[in-house]
Short mmCIF file of C-alpha atoms and ligand atoms in Angstrom, two decimals:
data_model
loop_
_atom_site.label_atom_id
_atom_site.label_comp_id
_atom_site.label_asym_id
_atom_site.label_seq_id
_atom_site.Cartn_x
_atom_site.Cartn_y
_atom_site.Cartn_z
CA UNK A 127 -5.06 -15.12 16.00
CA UNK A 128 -1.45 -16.71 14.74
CA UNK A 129 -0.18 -15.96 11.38
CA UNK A 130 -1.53 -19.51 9.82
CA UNK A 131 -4.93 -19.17 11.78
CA UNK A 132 -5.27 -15.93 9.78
CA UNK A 133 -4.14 -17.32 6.34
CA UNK A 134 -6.33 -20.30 6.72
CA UNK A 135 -9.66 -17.94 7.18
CA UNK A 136 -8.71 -15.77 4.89
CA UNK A 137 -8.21 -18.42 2.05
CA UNK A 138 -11.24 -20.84 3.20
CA UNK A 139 -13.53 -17.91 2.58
CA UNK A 140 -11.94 -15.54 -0.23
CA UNK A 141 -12.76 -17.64 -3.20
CA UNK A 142 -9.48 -18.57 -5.86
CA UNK A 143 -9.54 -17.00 -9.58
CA UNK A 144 -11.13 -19.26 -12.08
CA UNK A 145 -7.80 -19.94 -13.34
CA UNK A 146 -5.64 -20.59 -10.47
CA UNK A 147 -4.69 -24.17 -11.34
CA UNK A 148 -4.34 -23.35 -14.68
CA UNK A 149 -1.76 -20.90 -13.85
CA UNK A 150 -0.34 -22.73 -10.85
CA UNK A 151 0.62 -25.38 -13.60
CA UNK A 152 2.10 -22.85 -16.01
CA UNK A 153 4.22 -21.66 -13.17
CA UNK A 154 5.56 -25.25 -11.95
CA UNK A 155 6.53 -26.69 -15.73
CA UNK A 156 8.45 -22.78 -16.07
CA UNK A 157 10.08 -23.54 -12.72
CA UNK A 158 11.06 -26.70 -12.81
CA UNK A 159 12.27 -25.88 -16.71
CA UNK A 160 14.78 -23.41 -15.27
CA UNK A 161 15.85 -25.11 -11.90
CA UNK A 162 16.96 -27.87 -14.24
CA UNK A 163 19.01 -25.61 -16.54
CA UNK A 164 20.41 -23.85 -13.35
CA UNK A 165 18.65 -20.81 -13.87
CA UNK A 166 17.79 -18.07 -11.24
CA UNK A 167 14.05 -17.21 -11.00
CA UNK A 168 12.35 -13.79 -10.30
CA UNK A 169 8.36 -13.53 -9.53
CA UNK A 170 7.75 -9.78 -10.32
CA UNK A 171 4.40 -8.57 -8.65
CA UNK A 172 3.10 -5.58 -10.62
CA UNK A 173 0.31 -3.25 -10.45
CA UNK A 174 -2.76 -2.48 -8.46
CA UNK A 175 -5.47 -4.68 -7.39
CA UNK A 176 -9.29 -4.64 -6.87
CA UNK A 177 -11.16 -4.08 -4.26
CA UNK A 178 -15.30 -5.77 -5.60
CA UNK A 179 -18.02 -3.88 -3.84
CA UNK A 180 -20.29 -6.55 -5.13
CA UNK A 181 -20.04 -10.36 -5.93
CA UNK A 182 -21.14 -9.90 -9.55
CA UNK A 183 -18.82 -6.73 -9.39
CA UNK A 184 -20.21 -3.81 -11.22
CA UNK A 185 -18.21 -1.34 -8.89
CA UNK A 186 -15.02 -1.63 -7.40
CA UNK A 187 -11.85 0.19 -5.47
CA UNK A 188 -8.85 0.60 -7.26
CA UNK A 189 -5.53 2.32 -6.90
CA UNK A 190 -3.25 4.20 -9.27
CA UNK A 191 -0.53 1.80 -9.57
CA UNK A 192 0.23 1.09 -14.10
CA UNK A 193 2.64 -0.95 -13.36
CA UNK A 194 5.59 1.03 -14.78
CA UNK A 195 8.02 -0.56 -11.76
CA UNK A 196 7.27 -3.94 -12.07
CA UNK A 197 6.63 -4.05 -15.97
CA UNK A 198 10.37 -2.15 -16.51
CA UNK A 199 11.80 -4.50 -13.73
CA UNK A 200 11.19 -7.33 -15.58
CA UNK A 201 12.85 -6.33 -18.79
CA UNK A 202 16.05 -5.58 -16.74
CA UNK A 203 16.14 -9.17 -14.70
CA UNK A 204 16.02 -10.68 -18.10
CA UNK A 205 19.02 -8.48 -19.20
CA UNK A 206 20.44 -9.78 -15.68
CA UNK A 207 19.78 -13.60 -17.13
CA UNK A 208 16.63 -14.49 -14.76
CA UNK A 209 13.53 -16.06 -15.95
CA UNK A 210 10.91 -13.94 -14.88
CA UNK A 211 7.41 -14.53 -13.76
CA UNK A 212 5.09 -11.68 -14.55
CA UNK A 213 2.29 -11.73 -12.11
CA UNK A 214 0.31 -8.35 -12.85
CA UNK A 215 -2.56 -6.55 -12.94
CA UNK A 216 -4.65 -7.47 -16.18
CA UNK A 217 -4.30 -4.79 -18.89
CA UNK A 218 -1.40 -2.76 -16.54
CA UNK A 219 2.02 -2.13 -18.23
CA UNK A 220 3.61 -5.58 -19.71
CA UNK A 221 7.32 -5.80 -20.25
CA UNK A 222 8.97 -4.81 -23.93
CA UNK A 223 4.49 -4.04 -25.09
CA UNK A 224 4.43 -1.01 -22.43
CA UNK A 225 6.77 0.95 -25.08
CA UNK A 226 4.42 1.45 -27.34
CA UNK A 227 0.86 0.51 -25.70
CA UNK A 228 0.68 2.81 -22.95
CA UNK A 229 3.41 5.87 -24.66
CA UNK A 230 2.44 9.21 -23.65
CA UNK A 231 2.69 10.35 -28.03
CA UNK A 232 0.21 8.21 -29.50
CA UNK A 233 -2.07 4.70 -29.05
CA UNK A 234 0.04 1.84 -30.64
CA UNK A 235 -1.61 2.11 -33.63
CA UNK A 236 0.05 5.45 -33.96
CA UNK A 237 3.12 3.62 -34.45
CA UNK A 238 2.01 1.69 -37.32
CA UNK A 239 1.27 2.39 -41.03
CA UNK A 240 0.33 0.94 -44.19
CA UNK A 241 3.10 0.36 -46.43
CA UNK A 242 3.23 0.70 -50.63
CA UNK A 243 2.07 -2.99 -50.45
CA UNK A 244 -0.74 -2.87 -48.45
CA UNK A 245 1.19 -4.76 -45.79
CA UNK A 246 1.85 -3.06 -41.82
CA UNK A 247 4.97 -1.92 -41.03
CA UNK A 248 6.34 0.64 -38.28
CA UNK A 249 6.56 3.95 -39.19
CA UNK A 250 9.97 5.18 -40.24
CA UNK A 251 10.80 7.40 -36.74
CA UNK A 252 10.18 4.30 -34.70
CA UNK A 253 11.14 1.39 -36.45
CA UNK A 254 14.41 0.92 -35.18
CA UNK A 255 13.47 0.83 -31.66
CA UNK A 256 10.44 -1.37 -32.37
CA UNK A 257 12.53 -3.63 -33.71
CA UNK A 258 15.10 -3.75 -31.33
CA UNK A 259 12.58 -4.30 -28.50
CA UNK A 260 10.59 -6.81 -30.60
CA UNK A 261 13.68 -8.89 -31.06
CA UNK A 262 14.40 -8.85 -27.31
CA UNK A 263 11.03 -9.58 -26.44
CA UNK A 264 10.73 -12.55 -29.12
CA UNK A 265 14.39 -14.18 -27.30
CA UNK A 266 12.67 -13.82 -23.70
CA UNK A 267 9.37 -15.93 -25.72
CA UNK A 268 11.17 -18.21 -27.75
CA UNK A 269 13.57 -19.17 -25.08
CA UNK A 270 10.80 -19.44 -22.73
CA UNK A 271 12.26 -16.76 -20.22
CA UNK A 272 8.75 -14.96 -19.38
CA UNK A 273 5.66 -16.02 -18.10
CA UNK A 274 3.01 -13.62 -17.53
CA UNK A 275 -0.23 -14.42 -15.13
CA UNK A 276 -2.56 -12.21 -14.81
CA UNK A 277 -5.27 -10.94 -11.80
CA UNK A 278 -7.46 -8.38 -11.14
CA UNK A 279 -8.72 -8.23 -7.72
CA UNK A 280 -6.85 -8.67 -4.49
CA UNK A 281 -8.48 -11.70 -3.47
CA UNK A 282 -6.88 -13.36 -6.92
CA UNK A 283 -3.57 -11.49 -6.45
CA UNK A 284 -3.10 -13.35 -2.66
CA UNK A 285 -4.35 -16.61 -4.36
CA UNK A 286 -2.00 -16.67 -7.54
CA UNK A 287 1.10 -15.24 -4.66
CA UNK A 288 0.69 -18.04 -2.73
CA UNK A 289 0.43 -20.70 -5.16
CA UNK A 290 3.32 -19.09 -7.22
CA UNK A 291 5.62 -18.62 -4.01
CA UNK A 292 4.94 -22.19 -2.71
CA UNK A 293 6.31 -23.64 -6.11
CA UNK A 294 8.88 -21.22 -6.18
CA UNK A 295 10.05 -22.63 -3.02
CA UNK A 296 11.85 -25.66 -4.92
CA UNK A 297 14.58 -23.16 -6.25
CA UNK A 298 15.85 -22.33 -2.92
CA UNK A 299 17.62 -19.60 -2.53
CA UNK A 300 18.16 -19.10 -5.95
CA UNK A 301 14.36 -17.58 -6.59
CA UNK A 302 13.82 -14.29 -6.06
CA UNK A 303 10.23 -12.62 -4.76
CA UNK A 304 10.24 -8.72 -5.63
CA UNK A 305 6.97 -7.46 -4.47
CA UNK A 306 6.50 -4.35 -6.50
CA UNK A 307 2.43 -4.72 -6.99
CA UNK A 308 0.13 -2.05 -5.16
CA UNK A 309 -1.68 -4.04 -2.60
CA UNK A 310 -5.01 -2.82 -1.84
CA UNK A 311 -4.64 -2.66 2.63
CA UNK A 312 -8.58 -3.09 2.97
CA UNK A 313 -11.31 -4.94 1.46
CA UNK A 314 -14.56 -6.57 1.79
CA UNK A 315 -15.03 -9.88 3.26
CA UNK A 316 -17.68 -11.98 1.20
CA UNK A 317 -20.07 -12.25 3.72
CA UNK A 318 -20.52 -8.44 3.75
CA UNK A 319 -20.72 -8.17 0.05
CA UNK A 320 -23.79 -7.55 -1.94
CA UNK A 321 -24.66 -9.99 -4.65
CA UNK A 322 -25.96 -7.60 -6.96
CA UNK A 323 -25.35 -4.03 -8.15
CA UNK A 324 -25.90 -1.82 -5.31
CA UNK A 325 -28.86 0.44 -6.06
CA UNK A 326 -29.04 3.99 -5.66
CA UNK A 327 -32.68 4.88 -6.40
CA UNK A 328 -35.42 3.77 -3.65
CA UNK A 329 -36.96 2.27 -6.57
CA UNK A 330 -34.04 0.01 -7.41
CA UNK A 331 -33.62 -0.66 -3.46
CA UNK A 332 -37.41 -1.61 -3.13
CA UNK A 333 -37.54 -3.23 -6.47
CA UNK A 334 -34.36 -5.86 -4.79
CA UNK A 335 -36.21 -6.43 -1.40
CA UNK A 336 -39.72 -7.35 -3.38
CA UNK A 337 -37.75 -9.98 -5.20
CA UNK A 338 -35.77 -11.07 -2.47
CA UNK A 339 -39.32 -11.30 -0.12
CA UNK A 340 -41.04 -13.37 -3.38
CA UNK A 341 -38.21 -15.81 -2.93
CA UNK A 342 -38.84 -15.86 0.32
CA UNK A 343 -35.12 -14.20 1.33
CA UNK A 344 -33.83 -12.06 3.59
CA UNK A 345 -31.80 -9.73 1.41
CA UNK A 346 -28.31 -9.93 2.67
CA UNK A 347 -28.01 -7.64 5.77
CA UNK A 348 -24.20 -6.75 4.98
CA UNK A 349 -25.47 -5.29 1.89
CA UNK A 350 -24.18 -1.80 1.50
CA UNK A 351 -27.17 -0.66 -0.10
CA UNK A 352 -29.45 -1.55 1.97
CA UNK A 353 -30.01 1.08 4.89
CA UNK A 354 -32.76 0.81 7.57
CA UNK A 355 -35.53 3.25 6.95
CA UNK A 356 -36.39 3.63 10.54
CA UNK A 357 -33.14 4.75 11.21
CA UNK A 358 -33.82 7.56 8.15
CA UNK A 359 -32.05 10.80 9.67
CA UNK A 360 -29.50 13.12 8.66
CA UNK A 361 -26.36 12.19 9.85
CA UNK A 362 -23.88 14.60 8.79
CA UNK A 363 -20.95 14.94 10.35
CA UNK A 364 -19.62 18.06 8.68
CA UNK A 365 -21.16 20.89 6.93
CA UNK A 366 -21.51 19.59 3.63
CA UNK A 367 -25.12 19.37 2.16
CA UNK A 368 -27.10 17.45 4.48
CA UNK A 369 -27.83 13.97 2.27
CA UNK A 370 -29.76 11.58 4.21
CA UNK A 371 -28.14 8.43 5.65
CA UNK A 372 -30.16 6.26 2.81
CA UNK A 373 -29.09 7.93 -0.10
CA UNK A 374 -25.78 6.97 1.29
CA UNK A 375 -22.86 4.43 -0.04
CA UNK A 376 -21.10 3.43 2.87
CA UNK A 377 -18.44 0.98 2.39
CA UNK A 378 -17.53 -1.15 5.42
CA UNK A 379 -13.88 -2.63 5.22
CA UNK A 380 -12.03 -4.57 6.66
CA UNK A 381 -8.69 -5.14 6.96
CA UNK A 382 -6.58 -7.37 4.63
CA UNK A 383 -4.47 -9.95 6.77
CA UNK A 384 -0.77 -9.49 6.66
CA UNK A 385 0.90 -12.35 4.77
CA UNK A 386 4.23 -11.07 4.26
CA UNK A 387 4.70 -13.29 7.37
CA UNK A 388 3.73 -16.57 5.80
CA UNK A 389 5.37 -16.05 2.81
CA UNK A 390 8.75 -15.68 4.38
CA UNK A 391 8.04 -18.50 6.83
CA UNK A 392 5.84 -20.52 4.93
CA UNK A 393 5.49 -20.58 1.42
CA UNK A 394 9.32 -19.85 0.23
CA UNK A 395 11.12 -19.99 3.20
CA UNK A 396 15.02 -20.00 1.67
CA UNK A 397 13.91 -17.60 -1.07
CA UNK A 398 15.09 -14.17 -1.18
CA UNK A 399 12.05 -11.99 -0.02
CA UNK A 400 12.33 -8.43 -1.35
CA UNK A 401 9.16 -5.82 -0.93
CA UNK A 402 8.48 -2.54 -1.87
CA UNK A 403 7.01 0.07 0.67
CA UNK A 404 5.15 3.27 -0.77
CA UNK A 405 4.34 6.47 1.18
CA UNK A 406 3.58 9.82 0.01
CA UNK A 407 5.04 11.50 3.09
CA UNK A 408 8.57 11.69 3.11
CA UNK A 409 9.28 12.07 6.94
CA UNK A 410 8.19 8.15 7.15
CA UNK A 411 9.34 6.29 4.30
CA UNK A 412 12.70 4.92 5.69
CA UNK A 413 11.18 4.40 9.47
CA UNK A 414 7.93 2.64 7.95
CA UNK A 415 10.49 0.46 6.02
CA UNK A 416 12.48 -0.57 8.43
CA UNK A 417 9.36 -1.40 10.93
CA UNK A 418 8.07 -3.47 7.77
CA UNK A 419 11.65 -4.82 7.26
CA UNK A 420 11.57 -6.17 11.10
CA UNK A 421 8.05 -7.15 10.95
CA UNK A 422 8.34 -9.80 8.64
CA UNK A 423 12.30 -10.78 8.86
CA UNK A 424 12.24 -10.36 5.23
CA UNK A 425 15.68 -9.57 3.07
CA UNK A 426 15.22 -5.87 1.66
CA UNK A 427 12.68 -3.30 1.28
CA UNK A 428 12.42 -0.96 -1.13
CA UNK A 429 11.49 2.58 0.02
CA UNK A 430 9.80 4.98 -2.30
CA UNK A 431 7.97 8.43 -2.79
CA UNK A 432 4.42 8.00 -4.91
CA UNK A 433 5.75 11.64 -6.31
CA UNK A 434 9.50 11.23 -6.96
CA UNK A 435 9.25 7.16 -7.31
CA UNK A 436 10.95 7.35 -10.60
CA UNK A 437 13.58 9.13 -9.57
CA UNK A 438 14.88 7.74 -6.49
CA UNK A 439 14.16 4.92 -4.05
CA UNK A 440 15.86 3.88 -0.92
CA UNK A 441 17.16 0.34 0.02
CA UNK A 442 16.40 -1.14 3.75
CA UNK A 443 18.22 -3.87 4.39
CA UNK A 444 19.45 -6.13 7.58
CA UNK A 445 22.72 -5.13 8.66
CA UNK A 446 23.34 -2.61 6.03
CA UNK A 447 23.16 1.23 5.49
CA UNK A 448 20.54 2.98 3.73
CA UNK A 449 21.66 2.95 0.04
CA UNK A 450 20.08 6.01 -2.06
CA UNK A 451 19.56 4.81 -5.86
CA UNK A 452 18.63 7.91 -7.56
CA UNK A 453 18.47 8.24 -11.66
CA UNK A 454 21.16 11.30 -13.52
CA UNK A 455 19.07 14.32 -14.51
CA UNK A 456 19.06 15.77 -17.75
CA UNK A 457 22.25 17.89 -18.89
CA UNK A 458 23.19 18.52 -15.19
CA UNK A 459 24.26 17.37 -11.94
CA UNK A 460 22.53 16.86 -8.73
CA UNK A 461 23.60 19.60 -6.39
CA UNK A 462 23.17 19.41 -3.01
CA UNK A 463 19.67 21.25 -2.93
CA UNK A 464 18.41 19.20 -5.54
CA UNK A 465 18.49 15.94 -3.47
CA UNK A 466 17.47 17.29 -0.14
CA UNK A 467 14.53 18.84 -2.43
CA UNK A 468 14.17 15.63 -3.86
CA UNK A 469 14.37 13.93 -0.52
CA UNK A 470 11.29 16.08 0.67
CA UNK A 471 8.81 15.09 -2.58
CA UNK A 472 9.70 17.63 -4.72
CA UNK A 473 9.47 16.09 -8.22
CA UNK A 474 11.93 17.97 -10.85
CA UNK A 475 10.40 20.31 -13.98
CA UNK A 476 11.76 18.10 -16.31
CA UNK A 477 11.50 13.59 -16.93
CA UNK A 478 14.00 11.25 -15.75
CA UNK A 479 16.94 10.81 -17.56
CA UNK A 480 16.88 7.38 -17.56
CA UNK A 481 14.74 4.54 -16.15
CA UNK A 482 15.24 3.73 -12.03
CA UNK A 483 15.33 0.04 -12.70
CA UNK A 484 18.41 0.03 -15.10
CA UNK A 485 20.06 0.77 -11.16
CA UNK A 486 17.88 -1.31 -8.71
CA UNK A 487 18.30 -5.00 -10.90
CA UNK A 488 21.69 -4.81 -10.70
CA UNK A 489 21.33 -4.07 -7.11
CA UNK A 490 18.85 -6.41 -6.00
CA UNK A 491 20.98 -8.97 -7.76
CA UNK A 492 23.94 -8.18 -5.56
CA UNK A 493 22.20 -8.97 -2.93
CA UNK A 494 20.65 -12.01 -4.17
CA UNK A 495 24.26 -13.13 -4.67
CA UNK A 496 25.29 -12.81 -1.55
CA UNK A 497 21.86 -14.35 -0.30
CA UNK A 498 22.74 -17.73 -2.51
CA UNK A 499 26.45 -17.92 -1.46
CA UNK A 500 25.06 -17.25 2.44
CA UNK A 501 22.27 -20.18 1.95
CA UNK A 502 23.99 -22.29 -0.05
O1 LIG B 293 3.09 0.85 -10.87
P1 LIG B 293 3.84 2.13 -10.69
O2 LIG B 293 5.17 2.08 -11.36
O3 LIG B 293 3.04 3.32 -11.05
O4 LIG B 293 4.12 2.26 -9.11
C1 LIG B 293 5.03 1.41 -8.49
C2 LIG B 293 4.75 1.29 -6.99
C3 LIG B 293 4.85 2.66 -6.35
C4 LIG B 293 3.37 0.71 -6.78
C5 LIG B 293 5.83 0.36 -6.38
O5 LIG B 293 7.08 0.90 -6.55
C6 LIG B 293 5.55 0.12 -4.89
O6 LIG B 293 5.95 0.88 -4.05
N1 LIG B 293 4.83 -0.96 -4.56
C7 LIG B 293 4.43 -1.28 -3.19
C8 LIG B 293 3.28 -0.42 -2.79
C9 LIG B 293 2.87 -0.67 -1.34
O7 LIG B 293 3.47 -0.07 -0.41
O8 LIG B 293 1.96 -1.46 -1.17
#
């Protein structure tokens, strides 16, 4: 199947988020706002997404991705003077709020007291840095420099991507796409997906097929839940305690299409395209992005390690040499041990000195120079 026959099934039966037009018009009025005023445009993709196991999802897959990278990235491509388009996960990390909501010392209330007056105010220790963040993010609102989109499951994220990337295709080679969300690589096509809450009990199983009979339905086949009694055996295929087959959850997936391809032909075609690429074993990451890097005839790929991912990352890029970014640790250098350590996965006692981003913006934007001045 070609590249648009694929994109075409997949988004004639994965239905779009409530909100897609909603948000596709946000994102057009921000776009066209700053292509008028001359203004480069990022869309940041942050965060995991959802994989339902049923329509009216009571269960789902998820990954670990908080959205650190693509929260902290877009603080630093407003420094850098972009407008930035937030598309994350719902309730992951949000740029200049992720200081205090999500801060490894205390909720964000923790930060707060009740002054002499009865009034709020920030407690002594942190009110200096509140309010220098506060005041940064209230320029990047009141000048109209952020929007922020939400999704939750992957089915909304590819929906909101494509919309957002095909209007993003009016800046030319002045937008910028930096893929930083955690993509979910399988999920469940609609047609396999239970309606309901997938029961557990026999009870709750029968219970569904009595009320799907006295409606005179066939409960969905594709239905996880529902196993075939006369095939009841114990099919273990290891030593663990033998369960049988019924009492089961087995989740069918399939794979979800590739569309790095149309967005780089397609949907933003003169844009700079720049992805991310996670592994966890370190013998891969550069190979697996430079296959990904060739795949899609994209303009960069950023390699990193799930373990040392805020410490160093890799750029892949056509025609250029594997550039290291790595943060400075704490009251010492980096010997030559440390990195090849590093280089393996092995994550250091102690926390960054410093945030990864504050070294890939300015880096990325190099290159998105030199991708404006090549396409001009
Ligand atoms: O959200 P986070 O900061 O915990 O993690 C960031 C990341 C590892 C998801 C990101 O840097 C990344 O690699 N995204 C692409 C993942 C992928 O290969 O699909």
């Amino acid at each position: 199947m070609s590249a648009q026959d694929q994109e075409d099934v997949y988004f004639s039966t994965n239905p779009p988020p409530r909100h897609l037009e909603a948000h596709a018009a946000q994102a057009r009025a921000f776009i066209d706002a700053h292509a008028a005023a001359g203004r480069r445009v990022v869309l940041v993709t942050s965060g995991g997404t959802t994989v339902p196991l049923e329509k009216q999802t009571v269960r789902f897959i998820d990954n670990f991705s908080a959205g650190t990278r693509g929260a902290t990235s877009a603080e630093y491509f407003l420094e850098a003077g972009y407008a930035v388009i937030f598309l994350h996960r719902e309730f992951s990390l949000t740029p200049y709020a992720r200081h205090f909501s999500h801060a490894t010392t205390g909720g964000f209330l923790d930060f707060l007291e009740v002054g002499q007056g009865g009034g709020v105010s920030a407690r002594p220790d942190v009110s200096t840095k509140m309010v220098e963040i506060l005041s940064r993010y209230h320029t990047a609102r009141t000048e109209n420099l952020l929007l922020s989109i939400p999704f939750v499951t992957i089915g909304d994220y590819l929906h909101e991507l494509r919309a957002i990337s095909r209007l993003m295709a009016s800046l030319g080679p002045r937008g910028l796409l930096y893929l930083a969300a955690a993509v979910s690589d399988f999920f469940v096509p609609p047609e396999r997906m239970a309606e309901h809450k997938i029961q557990s009990t026999d009870l709750g199983k029968r219970a569904q097929e009595a009320a799907a009979a006295a409606a005179g339905q066939d409960l969905n086949s594709a239905d996880s839940s529902k196993q075939d009694s006369e095939e009841e055996e114990f099919d273990n295929f290891d030593s663990s305690p033998r369960v049988p087959r019924s009492k089961r959850l087995i989740i069918d997936l399939d794979p979800v299409p590739k569309l790095l391809l149309n967005l780089v032909d397609g949907w933003a075609p003169r844009g700079m395209v720049s992805s991310f690429k996670l592994e966890t074993d370190p013998t891969i990451l550069v190979t697996k992005a430079r296959y990904s890097l060739e795949r899609y005839q994209h303009h960069l790929v950023i390699g990193n390690l799930l373990a040392t991912r805020k410490w160093e990352v890799v750029f892949v890029s056509p025609g250029r040499e594997d550039n290291w970014l790595r943060v400075k640790r704490r009251g010492r250098e980096w010997s030559e041990e440390d990195v090849k350590r590093l280089r393996q996965g092995e994550v250091p006692k102690e926390e960054p000195g410093e945030e990864i981003e504050r070294f890939i913006i300015p880096a990325v934007k190099e290159l998105h120079d030199q991708h404006i001045k090549a396409n001009k």
